[in-house]
PDB file of C-alpha atoms in Angstrom:
ATOM      1  CA  MET A   1      -6.229 -26.130  58.216  1.00 81.00           C
ATOM      2  CA  GLN A   2      -2.058 -25.349  57.293  1.00 88.00           C
ATOM      3  CA  ASN A   3      -1.102 -27.178  54.325  1.00 92.00           C
ATOM      4  CA  ILE A   4       2.432 -27.909  53.768  1.00 93.00           C
ATOM      5  CA  LYS A   5       4.198 -29.361  51.102  1.00 95.00           C
ATOM      6  CA  LEU A   6       7.256 -31.820  51.755  1.00 96.00           C
ATOM      7  CA  LEU A   7       9.858 -32.438  49.364  1.00 95.00           C
ATOM      8  CA  VAL A   8      12.245 -35.741  49.311  1.00 95.00           C
ATOM      9  CA  LEU A   9      15.541 -35.886  47.103  1.00 95.00           C
ATOM     10  CA  GLY A  10      17.912 -37.866  46.762  1.00 94.00           C
ATOM     11  CA  ASP A  11      20.255 -40.569  44.535  1.00 94.00           C
ATOM     12  CA  GLY A  12      18.276 -43.128  42.791  1.00 90.00           C
ATOM     13  CA  ALA A  13      17.420 -46.159  45.321  1.00 88.00           C
ATOM     14  CA  VAL A  14      17.952 -45.094  48.489  1.00 94.00           C
ATOM     15  CA  GLY A  15      15.006 -45.912  49.467  1.00 92.00           C
ATOM     16  CA  LYS A  16      12.851 -42.036  49.278  1.00 93.00           C
ATOM     17  CA  SER A  17       9.778 -43.592  47.971  1.00 91.00           C
ATOM     18  CA  CYS A  18       9.551 -46.433  50.251  1.00 92.00           C
ATOM     19  CA  LEU A  19      10.626 -43.444  53.408  1.00 93.00           C
ATOM     20  CA  LEU A  20       7.309 -42.164  52.108  1.00 92.00           C
ATOM     21  CA  ILE A  21       5.111 -45.092  51.418  1.00 91.00           C
ATOM     22  CA  SER A  22       6.041 -46.762  55.094  1.00 92.00           C
ATOM     23  CA  TYR A  23       4.770 -43.591  57.106  1.00 93.00           C
ATOM     24  CA  THR A  24       2.227 -42.975  55.040  1.00 90.00           C
ATOM     25  CA  THR A  25       0.659 -46.791  55.156  1.00 89.00           C
ATOM     26  CA  ASN A  26       2.203 -48.235  58.192  1.00 90.00           C
ATOM     27  CA  ALA A  27       3.376 -50.743  54.838  1.00 90.00           C
ATOM     28  CA  PHE A  28       6.895 -51.524  53.178  1.00 90.00           C
ATOM     29  CA  PRO A  29       6.700 -51.867  49.605  1.00 85.00           C
ATOM     30  CA  SER A  30       7.575 -55.351  48.556  1.00 76.00           C
ATOM     31  CA  ASP A  31       8.970 -54.361  44.882  1.00 74.00           C
ATOM     32  CA  TYR A  32      11.132 -51.861  43.556  1.00 71.00           C
ATOM     33  CA  VAL A  33       9.260 -49.942  41.405  1.00 66.00           C
ATOM     34  CA  PRO A  34      11.784 -46.819  40.139  1.00 67.00           C
ATOM     35  CA  THR A  35       9.460 -43.169  40.494  1.00 66.00           C
ATOM     36  CA  VAL A  36       9.569 -40.955  37.681  1.00 59.00           C
ATOM     37  CA  PHE A  37       7.399 -38.235  39.885  1.00 62.00           C
ATOM     38  CA  ASP A  38       4.515 -39.079  42.701  1.00 76.00           C
ATOM     39  CA  ASN A  39       2.654 -36.581  45.220  1.00 84.00           C
ATOM     40  CA  TYR A  40      -0.267 -37.341  47.351  1.00 84.00           C
ATOM     41  CA  SER A  41      -1.474 -35.705  50.401  1.00 88.00           C
ATOM     42  CA  THR A  42      -2.461 -36.455  53.947  1.00 89.00           C
ATOM     43  CA  ASN A  43      -4.098 -35.494  57.206  1.00 91.00           C
ATOM     44  CA  ILE A  44      -1.476 -35.217  59.827  1.00 90.00           C
ATOM     45  CA  MET A  45      -1.807 -34.645  63.287  1.00 91.00           C
ATOM     46  CA  ILE A  46       1.302 -32.370  64.714  1.00 91.00           C
ATOM     47  CA  ASP A  47       1.300 -31.040  67.910  1.00 89.00           C
ATOM     48  CA  GLU A  48      -2.863 -31.406  68.294  1.00 89.00           C
ATOM     49  CA  LYS A  49      -3.264 -29.529  65.780  1.00 91.00           C
ATOM     50  CA  PRO A  50      -4.326 -31.187  62.088  1.00 92.00           C
ATOM     51  CA  VAL A  51      -1.772 -30.209  59.385  1.00 93.00           C
ATOM     52  CA  CYS A  52      -2.833 -31.517  55.135  1.00 93.00           C
ATOM     53  CA  VAL A  53       1.303 -32.549  54.413  1.00 94.00           C
ATOM     54  CA  GLY A  54       1.154 -33.128  50.372  1.00 93.00           C
ATOM     55  CA  PHE A  55       4.324 -35.298  49.680  1.00 94.00           C
ATOM     56  CA  TRP A  56       5.996 -34.872  46.932  1.00 93.00           C
ATOM     57  CA  ASP A  57       8.114 -37.733  45.481  1.00 90.00           C
ATOM     58  CA  THR A  58      11.047 -37.092  43.060  1.00 89.00           C
ATOM     59  CA  ALA A  59      13.506 -39.086  40.620  1.00 86.00           C
ATOM     60  CA  GLY A  60      16.805 -39.143  41.692  1.00 84.00           C
ATOM     61  CA  GLN A  61      18.091 -40.776  38.720  1.00 84.00           C
ATOM     62  CA  GLU A  62      20.248 -38.275  35.649  1.00 79.00           C
ATOM     63  CA  ASP A  63      17.753 -38.659  33.021  1.00 77.00           C
ATOM     64  CA  TYR A  64      14.757 -36.695  35.099  1.00 82.00           C
ATOM     65  CA  ASP A  65      17.458 -33.424  35.851  1.00 84.00           C
ATOM     66  CA  ARG A  66      15.302 -31.572  33.532  1.00 85.00           C
ATOM     67  CA  LEU A  67      12.012 -32.443  34.902  1.00 86.00           C
ATOM     68  CA  ARG A  68      12.718 -32.664  38.638  1.00 88.00           C
ATOM     69  CA  PRO A  69      12.648 -28.761  38.949  1.00 89.00           C
ATOM     70  CA  LEU A  70       8.765 -28.516  38.021  1.00 90.00           C
ATOM     71  CA  SER A  71       8.153 -29.870  41.752  1.00 91.00           C
ATOM     72  CA  TYR A  72      10.305 -27.529  43.553  1.00 93.00           C
ATOM     73  CA  PRO A  73       8.007 -24.196  43.689  1.00 93.00           C
ATOM     74  CA  GLN A  74       5.938 -23.318  46.942  1.00 92.00           C
ATOM     75  CA  THR A  75       8.137 -26.194  48.037  1.00 95.00           C
ATOM     76  CA  ASP A  76       7.872 -25.521  52.062  1.00 95.00           C
ATOM     77  CA  ILE A  77      10.223 -28.517  53.657  1.00 96.00           C
ATOM     78  CA  VAL A  78      13.098 -30.836  51.832  1.00 97.00           C
ATOM     79  CA  LEU A  79      14.489 -33.797  53.267  1.00 97.00           C
ATOM     80  CA  LEU A  80      17.757 -34.948  51.712  1.00 97.00           C
ATOM     81  CA  CYS A  81      17.933 -38.639  51.782  1.00 97.00           C
ATOM     82  CA  PHE A  82      20.708 -40.804  51.293  1.00 97.00           C
ATOM     83  CA  SER A  83      21.231 -44.520  52.209  1.00 97.00           C
ATOM     84  CA  ILE A  84      24.608 -45.240  54.988  1.00 96.00           C
ATOM     85  CA  SER A  85      25.002 -48.313  52.834  1.00 94.00           C
ATOM     86  CA  GLY A  86      27.696 -46.643  50.950  1.00 89.00           C
ATOM     87  CA  THR A  87      29.466 -42.882  50.728  1.00 94.00           C
ATOM     88  CA  ASP A  88      28.550 -42.333  46.982  1.00 95.00           C
ATOM     89  CA  SER A  89      24.389 -40.975  48.309  1.00 95.00           C
ATOM     90  CA  LEU A  90      26.148 -39.220  51.069  1.00 96.00           C
ATOM     91  CA  GLU A  91      28.879 -37.422  49.262  1.00 96.00           C
ATOM     92  CA  ASN A  92      26.572 -36.650  46.681  1.00 96.00           C
ATOM     93  CA  ILE A  93      24.307 -34.760  48.825  1.00 96.00           C
ATOM     94  CA  THR A  94      26.855 -31.797  49.321  1.00 96.00           C
ATOM     95  CA  SER A  95      28.454 -31.745  46.016  1.00 96.00           C
ATOM     96  CA  ARG A  96      25.140 -32.089  44.074  1.00 95.00           C
ATOM     97  CA  TRP A  97      21.609 -32.025  46.106  1.00 95.00           C
ATOM     98  CA  ILE A  98      22.285 -28.949  47.804  1.00 96.00           C
ATOM     99  CA  PRO A  99      23.356 -27.356  45.113  1.00 95.00           C
ATOM    100  CA  GLU A 100      20.807 -28.472  42.874  1.00 94.00           C
ATOM    101  CA  ILE A 101      18.310 -26.275  46.135  1.00 94.00           C
ATOM    102  CA  ASP A 102      20.139 -23.859  46.745  1.00 95.00           C
ATOM    103  CA  ARG A 103      19.823 -23.158  43.130  1.00 94.00           C
ATOM    104  CA  TYR A 104      15.632 -23.792  42.724  1.00 94.00           C
ATOM    105  CA  ILE A 105      14.898 -22.583  46.229  1.00 94.00           C
ATOM    106  CA  PRO A 106      17.737 -21.053  48.251  1.00 94.00           C
ATOM    107  CA  ASP A 107      15.427 -20.416  50.920  1.00 92.00           C
ATOM    108  CA  CYS A 108      13.770 -23.205  51.950  1.00 95.00           C
ATOM    109  CA  PRO A 109      14.505 -25.625  55.259  1.00 95.00           C
ATOM    110  CA  ARG A 110      15.249 -29.059  54.288  1.00 97.00           C
ATOM    111  CA  VAL A 111      17.075 -31.445  56.410  1.00 97.00           C
ATOM    112  CA  LEU A 112      19.203 -34.516  56.036  1.00 97.00           C
ATOM    113  CA  VAL A 113      17.774 -38.340  56.211  1.00 97.00           C
ATOM    114  CA  GLY A 114      19.482 -41.404  56.617  1.00 97.00           C
ATOM    115  CA  CYS A 115      17.876 -44.097  54.690  1.00 97.00           C
ATOM    116  CA  LYS A 116      17.766 -47.972  55.370  1.00 96.00           C
ATOM    117  CA  SER A 117      19.177 -48.567  59.443  1.00 96.00           C
ATOM    118  CA  ASP A 118      18.503 -51.533  59.564  1.00 95.00           C
ATOM    119  CA  LEU A 119      21.539 -52.416  57.773  1.00 95.00           C
ATOM    120  CA  ARG A 120      23.699 -51.438  60.765  1.00 94.00           C
ATOM    121  CA  ALA A 121      22.770 -54.087  63.111  1.00 93.00           C
ATOM    122  CA  SER A 122      21.820 -56.824  59.796  1.00 92.00           C
ATOM    123  CA  ASN A 123      25.466 -55.603  57.983  1.00 92.00           C
ATOM    124  CA  PRO A 124      27.382 -53.212  59.971  1.00 92.00           C
ATOM    125  CA  ASP A 125      30.848 -53.451  57.811  1.00 92.00           C
ATOM    126  CA  ILE A 126      28.906 -51.845  54.331  1.00 93.00           C
ATOM    127  CA  CYS A 127      27.527 -48.551  56.797  1.00 96.00           C
ATOM    128  CA  VAL A 128      28.431 -45.239  56.896  1.00 96.00           C
ATOM    129  CA  PRO A 129      29.857 -44.697  60.153  1.00 95.00           C
ATOM    130  CA  ARG A 130      27.367 -42.346  61.979  1.00 95.00           C
ATOM    131  CA  THR A 131      30.410 -39.574  63.207  1.00 95.00           C
ATOM    132  CA  GLU A 132      31.031 -38.803  59.418  1.00 96.00           C
ATOM    133  CA  ILE A 133      27.296 -38.342  58.660  1.00 96.00           C
ATOM    134  CA  GLU A 134      27.721 -36.082  61.527  1.00 96.00           C
ATOM    135  CA  LYS A 135      29.856 -34.528  60.258  1.00 96.00           C
ATOM    136  CA  VAL A 136      28.588 -33.660  57.529  1.00 96.00           C
ATOM    137  CA  ALA A 137      25.373 -32.494  59.120  1.00 96.00           C
ATOM    138  CA  LYS A 138      27.282 -30.318  60.408  1.00 96.00           C
ATOM    139  CA  ASP A 139      29.163 -28.736  58.095  1.00 96.00           C
ATOM    140  CA  ALA A 140      25.957 -27.822  56.168  1.00 95.00           C
ATOM    141  CA  GLY A 141      23.946 -26.894  58.715  1.00 95.00           C
ATOM    142  CA  LEU A 142      21.457 -29.588  58.116  1.00 96.00           C
ATOM    143  CA  GLU A 143      19.184 -31.343  61.290  1.00 96.00           C
ATOM    144  CA  TYR A 144      20.443 -35.351  60.973  1.00 97.00           C
ATOM    145  CA  TYR A 145      17.803 -38.257  61.114  1.00 97.00           C
ATOM    146  CA  GLU A 146      18.456 -41.368  60.694  1.00 97.00           C
ATOM    147  CA  THR A 147      15.228 -44.299  59.919  1.00 97.00           C
ATOM    148  CA  SER A 148      14.378 -47.451  58.383  1.00 96.00           C
ATOM    149  CA  ALA A 149      11.434 -47.866  56.311  1.00 94.00           C
ATOM    150  CA  LEU A 150      11.342 -51.946  57.040  1.00 93.00           C
ATOM    151  CA  LEU A 151      11.593 -51.354  60.809  1.00 95.00           C
ATOM    152  CA  GLN A 152       9.774 -47.951  61.041  1.00 93.00           C
ATOM    153  CA  ASP A 153      11.884 -46.753  63.245  1.00 95.00           C
ATOM    154  CA  GLY A 154      12.170 -43.174  63.230  1.00 96.00           C
ATOM    155  CA  LEU A 155      10.107 -42.542  60.938  1.00 95.00           C
ATOM    156  CA  LYS A 156       7.894 -40.644  63.044  1.00 94.00           C
ATOM    157  CA  HIS A 157       9.908 -38.325  65.159  1.00 96.00           C
ATOM    158  CA  CYS A 158      11.682 -37.632  61.320  1.00 97.00           C
ATOM    159  CA  PHE A 159       8.547 -36.649  59.890  1.00 96.00           C
ATOM    160  CA  ASP A 160       6.633 -34.854  62.766  1.00 95.00           C
ATOM    161  CA  SER A 161      10.095 -32.526  62.736  1.00 96.00           C
ATOM    162  CA  ALA A 162      10.673 -32.032  59.266  1.00 96.00           C
ATOM    163  CA  ILE A 163       7.033 -30.891  59.110  1.00 95.00           C
ATOM    164  CA  ARG A 164       6.866 -28.580  62.270  1.00 95.00           C
ATOM    165  CA  CYS A 165      10.025 -27.028  60.787  1.00 94.00           C
ATOM    166  CA  GLY A 166       8.493 -26.387  57.065  1.00 93.00           C
ATOM    167  CA  ILE A 167       5.348 -24.818  59.652  1.00 92.00           C
ATOM    168  CA  ALA A 168       7.850 -22.327  60.718  1.00 89.00           C
ATOM    169  CA  GLY A 169       9.816 -21.617  57.276  1.00 83.00           C
ATOM    170  CA  SER A 170       5.164 -21.541  56.466  1.00 80.00           C
ATOM    171  CA  ARG A 171       4.708 -19.067  58.748  1.00 75.00           C
ATOM    172  CA  LYS A 172       8.154 -16.538  58.362  1.00 72.00           C
ATOM    173  CA  LYS A 173       6.908 -16.772  54.682  1.00 67.00           C
ATOM    174  CA  THR A 174       3.351 -14.887  56.001  1.00 62.00           C
ATOM    175  CA  LYS A 175       4.940 -12.941  58.122  1.00 61.00           C
ATOM    176  CA  SER A 176       7.473 -11.450  55.421  1.00 56.00           C
ATOM    177  CA  LYS A 177       4.544 -10.075  53.503  1.00 53.00           C
ATOM    178  CA  SER A 178       3.647  -6.611  54.090  1.00 48.00           C
ATOM    179  CA  PRO A 179       0.547  -5.520  54.307  1.00 53.00           C
ATOM    180  CA  PHE A 180       1.982  -1.807  52.159  1.00 49.00           C
ATOM    181  CA  GLY A 181       3.895  -4.457  49.750  1.00 49.00           C
ATOM    182  CA  ILE A 182       1.678  -2.217  46.670  1.00 48.00           C
ATOM    183  CA  PHE A 183       4.041   0.530  47.509  1.00 48.00           C
ATOM    184  CA  LYS A 184       7.099  -1.586  47.425  1.00 52.00           C
ATOM    185  CA  LYS A 185       8.874  -2.036  43.987  1.00 55.00           C
ATOM    186  CA  LYS A 186       7.837  -5.750  43.401  1.00 53.00           C
ATOM    187  CA  LYS A 187      10.066  -8.819  43.201  1.00 55.00           C
ATOM    188  CA  PRO A 188      10.444 -10.285  39.721  1.00 57.00           C
ATOM    189  CA  ASP A 189       8.400 -13.438  40.152  1.00 55.00           C
ATOM    190  CA  ASP A 190       9.797 -16.933  39.413  1.00 61.00           C
ATOM    191  CA  PRO A 191       9.377 -18.464  35.953  1.00 63.00           C
ATOM    192  CA  ILE A 192       5.796 -20.113  35.982  1.00 60.00           C
ATOM    193  CA  PRO A 193       7.040 -24.410  35.198  1.00 62.00           C
ATOM    194  CA  PRO A 194       5.688 -25.410  32.280  1.00 64.00           C
ATOM    195  CA  VAL A 195       2.140 -26.330  31.438  1.00 60.00           C
ATOM    196  CA  MET A 196       2.542 -30.298  29.996  1.00 63.00           C
ATOM    197  CA  PRO A 197       0.713 -31.466  27.542  1.00 67.00           C
ATOM    198  CA  PRO A 198      -2.083 -33.189  28.157  1.00 67.00           C
ATOM    199  CA  ALA A 199      -2.598 -37.229  28.539  1.00 64.00           C
ATOM    200  CA  GLY A 200      -4.026 -38.567  25.368  1.00 68.00           C
ATOM    201  CA  LYS A 201      -7.274 -39.234  24.681  1.00 70.00           C
ATOM    202  CA  ALA A 202      -8.051 -43.141  23.943  1.00 68.00           C
ATOM    203  CA  PRO A 203      -9.060 -43.151  20.392  1.00 75.00           C
ATOM    204  CA  TRP A 204     -13.273 -44.204  20.035  1.00 76.00           C
ATOM    205  CA  ILE A 205     -14.057 -47.720  19.049  1.00 75.00           C
ATOM    206  CA  GLU A 206     -17.309 -48.156  17.990  1.00 77.00           C
ATOM    207  CA  ILE A 207     -18.332 -52.187  17.028  1.00 78.00           C
ATOM    208  CA  GLU A 208     -20.898 -52.380  14.504  1.00 81.00           C
ATOM    209  CA  THR A 209     -24.521 -54.627  15.153  1.00 85.00           C
ATOM    210  CA  SER A 210     -23.409 -57.644  13.725  1.00 85.00           C
ATOM    211  CA  THR A 211     -25.576 -58.001  10.262  1.00 87.00           C
ATOM    212  CA  PHE A 212     -24.361 -62.015   9.982  1.00 86.00           C
ATOM    213  CA  ALA A 213     -28.340 -63.123   9.105  1.00 86.00           C
ATOM    214  CA  GLU A 214     -29.134 -60.902   7.180  1.00 87.00           C
ATOM    215  CA  ASP A 215     -26.582 -61.402   5.277  1.00 84.00           C
ATOM    216  CA  TRP A 216     -26.824 -65.136   4.910  1.00 80.00           C
ATOM    217  CA  GLN A 217     -31.055 -64.333   4.662  1.00 83.00           C
ATOM    218  CA  LYS A 218     -30.230 -62.074   1.009  1.00 82.00           C
ATOM    219  CA  MET A 219     -28.064 -65.088  -0.179  1.00 78.00           C
ATOM    220  CA  LEU A 220     -30.568 -67.287  -0.064  1.00 78.00           C
ATOM    221  CA  GLU A 221     -33.314 -65.325  -1.733  1.00 80.00           C
ATOM    222  CA  ASP A 222     -30.913 -63.657  -4.498  1.00 82.00           C
ATOM    223  CA  PRO A 223     -30.426 -66.352  -6.972  1.00 77.00           C
ATOM    224  CA  LYS A 224     -27.274 -64.975  -8.527  1.00 79.00           C
ATOM    225  CA  PHE A 225     -25.316 -65.849  -5.164  1.00 80.00           C
ATOM    226  CA  SER A 226     -27.295 -69.928  -5.820  1.00 83.00           C
ATOM    227  CA  ASP A 227     -24.891 -72.266  -7.257  1.00 84.00           C
ATOM    228  CA  VAL A 228     -27.149 -75.123  -7.968  1.00 84.00           C
ATOM    229  CA  THR A 229     -30.385 -75.410  -9.685  1.00 82.00           C
ATOM    230  CA  PHE A 230     -33.039 -77.790  -9.584  1.00 79.00           C
ATOM    231  CA  LEU A 231     -35.773 -78.170 -13.362  1.00 81.00           C
ATOM    232  CA  LEU A 232     -38.838 -78.874 -12.350  1.00 78.00           C
ATOM    233  CA  GLU A 233     -40.754 -81.933 -14.449  1.00 75.00           C
ATOM    234  CA  ASP A 234     -42.419 -79.448 -16.315  1.00 74.00           C
ATOM    235  CA  GLY A 235     -39.512 -78.166 -17.361  1.00 69.00           C
ATOM    236  CA  GLN A 236     -40.400 -74.537 -17.505  1.00 75.00           C
ATOM    237  CA  GLN A 237     -40.149 -73.927 -13.488  1.00 78.00           C
ATOM    238  CA  LYS A 238     -36.435 -73.758 -11.853  1.00 79.00           C
ATOM    239  CA  LEU A 239     -35.571 -74.486  -7.937  1.00 78.00           C
ATOM    240  CA  GLN A 240     -32.000 -72.075  -7.040  1.00 81.00           C
ATOM    241  CA  ALA A 241     -30.625 -73.634  -4.047  1.00 83.00           C
ATOM    242  CA  HIS A 242     -27.376 -73.907  -2.330  1.00 82.00           C
ATOM    243  CA  THR A 243     -24.621 -76.603  -1.969  1.00 83.00           C
ATOM    244  CA  LEU A 244     -22.976 -76.062   1.126  1.00 80.00           C
ATOM    245  CA  VAL A 245     -27.448 -75.621   2.693  1.00 82.00           C
ATOM    246  CA  LEU A 246     -28.023 -78.467   0.702  1.00 83.00           C
ATOM    247  CA  CYS A 247     -25.299 -80.511   2.153  1.00 84.00           C
ATOM    248  CA  SER A 248     -25.686 -79.840   5.330  1.00 82.00           C
ATOM    249  CA  ALA A 249     -29.276 -80.731   5.462  1.00 83.00           C
ATOM    250  CA  SER A 250     -28.824 -83.632   4.003  1.00 84.00           C
ATOM    251  CA  LYS A 251     -25.565 -86.232   3.465  1.00 84.00           C
ATOM    252  CA  TYR A 252     -27.327 -87.754   0.365  1.00 82.00           C
ATOM    253  CA  PHE A 253     -26.731 -84.595  -1.234  1.00 83.00           C
ATOM    254  CA  CYS A 254     -23.540 -84.994  -0.534  1.00 84.00           C
ATOM    255  CA  GLN A 255     -23.431 -88.304  -3.037  1.00 83.00           C
ATOM    256  CA  ILE A 256     -25.060 -86.316  -5.973  1.00 81.00           C
ATOM    257  CA  LEU A 257     -23.516 -83.180  -5.675  1.00 81.00           C
ATOM    258  CA  GLY A 258     -19.664 -85.910  -5.663  1.00 79.00           C
ATOM    259  CA  LEU A 259     -18.846 -83.573  -2.278  1.00 79.00           C
ATOM    260  CA  PRO A 260     -16.590 -86.121   0.539  1.00 77.00           C
ATOM    261  CA  ASN A 261     -18.731 -87.006   3.921  1.00 67.00           C
ATOM    262  CA  SER A 262     -17.107 -88.046   7.110  1.00 60.00           C
ATOM    263  CA  LYS A 263     -19.870 -90.382   7.649  1.00 57.00           C
ATOM    264  CA  THR A 264     -20.624 -93.311   5.555  1.00 52.00           C
ATOM    265  CA  THR A 265     -23.415 -92.428   3.144  1.00 48.00           C
ATOM    266  CA  PRO A 266     -25.449 -95.665   1.720  1.00 51.00           C
ATOM    267  CA  HIS A 267     -25.446 -95.393  -1.683  1.00 51.00           C
ATOM    268  CA  LEU A 268     -28.651 -94.438  -3.077  1.00 47.00           C
ATOM    269  CA  PRO A 269     -30.780 -97.327  -4.995  1.00 48.00           C
TER     270      PRO A 269
END
C-alpha cells in the first residue's frame, strides 16, 4: 500500500484542524482548540487503490516556530492554508510559509487551500476576491482549491488532488534513486531531528493497609493508654478503662465522670 505524508501549514485559526477533521470524520468540530502538533493516519481510496495517508497538523503561531520544523522531514505534499475572510493569512502564504518550506523541504510539492468558503454566501463583504487569490496562486505556481469544512464543500476534490500530487512526487523520489548509487558521491543527509525527551511517569502511590482496628485493640489492652482506674472491693485488684469508651457505652458514666451528655441523664440514686 502506498504511504503518503500530508502536512498542513498556515496561520493560526485559519481552519487547518477543522479542514482535516471534517475530511476524515465527516463532522465539523464544535469547539476551537489551538493545535500544537497532531498527526493521525487513515486509508483512503484514490483511483480505486488504497492509500495510507498520514495527516500532520501544525501550529501556525510564532511561539512554535522552533518546534514546527520537526514535522517537516519525509513530507510528500504540503497544503498551504489561509482564510478567505481576510488578506493577512493570504499575504503570509508568500511572505512566511513558502519561504519556510523552501528552506526545509524545497522539493516538496505544495498546493494552496482557501478555507471557510461558506463565508462568501453569509458574509461576502469580508472575503478576499477569488481573482486576487488566483493571482497569488499563479505567481507562486500553485494549484488553488477553495473549501468549506463546515459545509464539506470542495474537501474531497482538494484532498484527492493533493494526495495524487503527493503520490506522483513520491514516485519521482523513488525513480531518482539509482541502483548504482554506491559508486556515486553521497549527498549530505538532512539533519536528524532531535529526539524529544520521554514523558514523565506518574508517581507510584502505595496505599498501606489500614491498622485502625489493631491500634484500637492495642490501646484498650495496654494500661499506659488508660485514663480511668477502677479499684475492686478488695482494694488489691485494679481495672483499667478509657473515658471515651465508658461514656460511649453508657450515659451514666458521663454523669459520674462529669462529662456533658446531649440527652437528659437521670440522676443516680
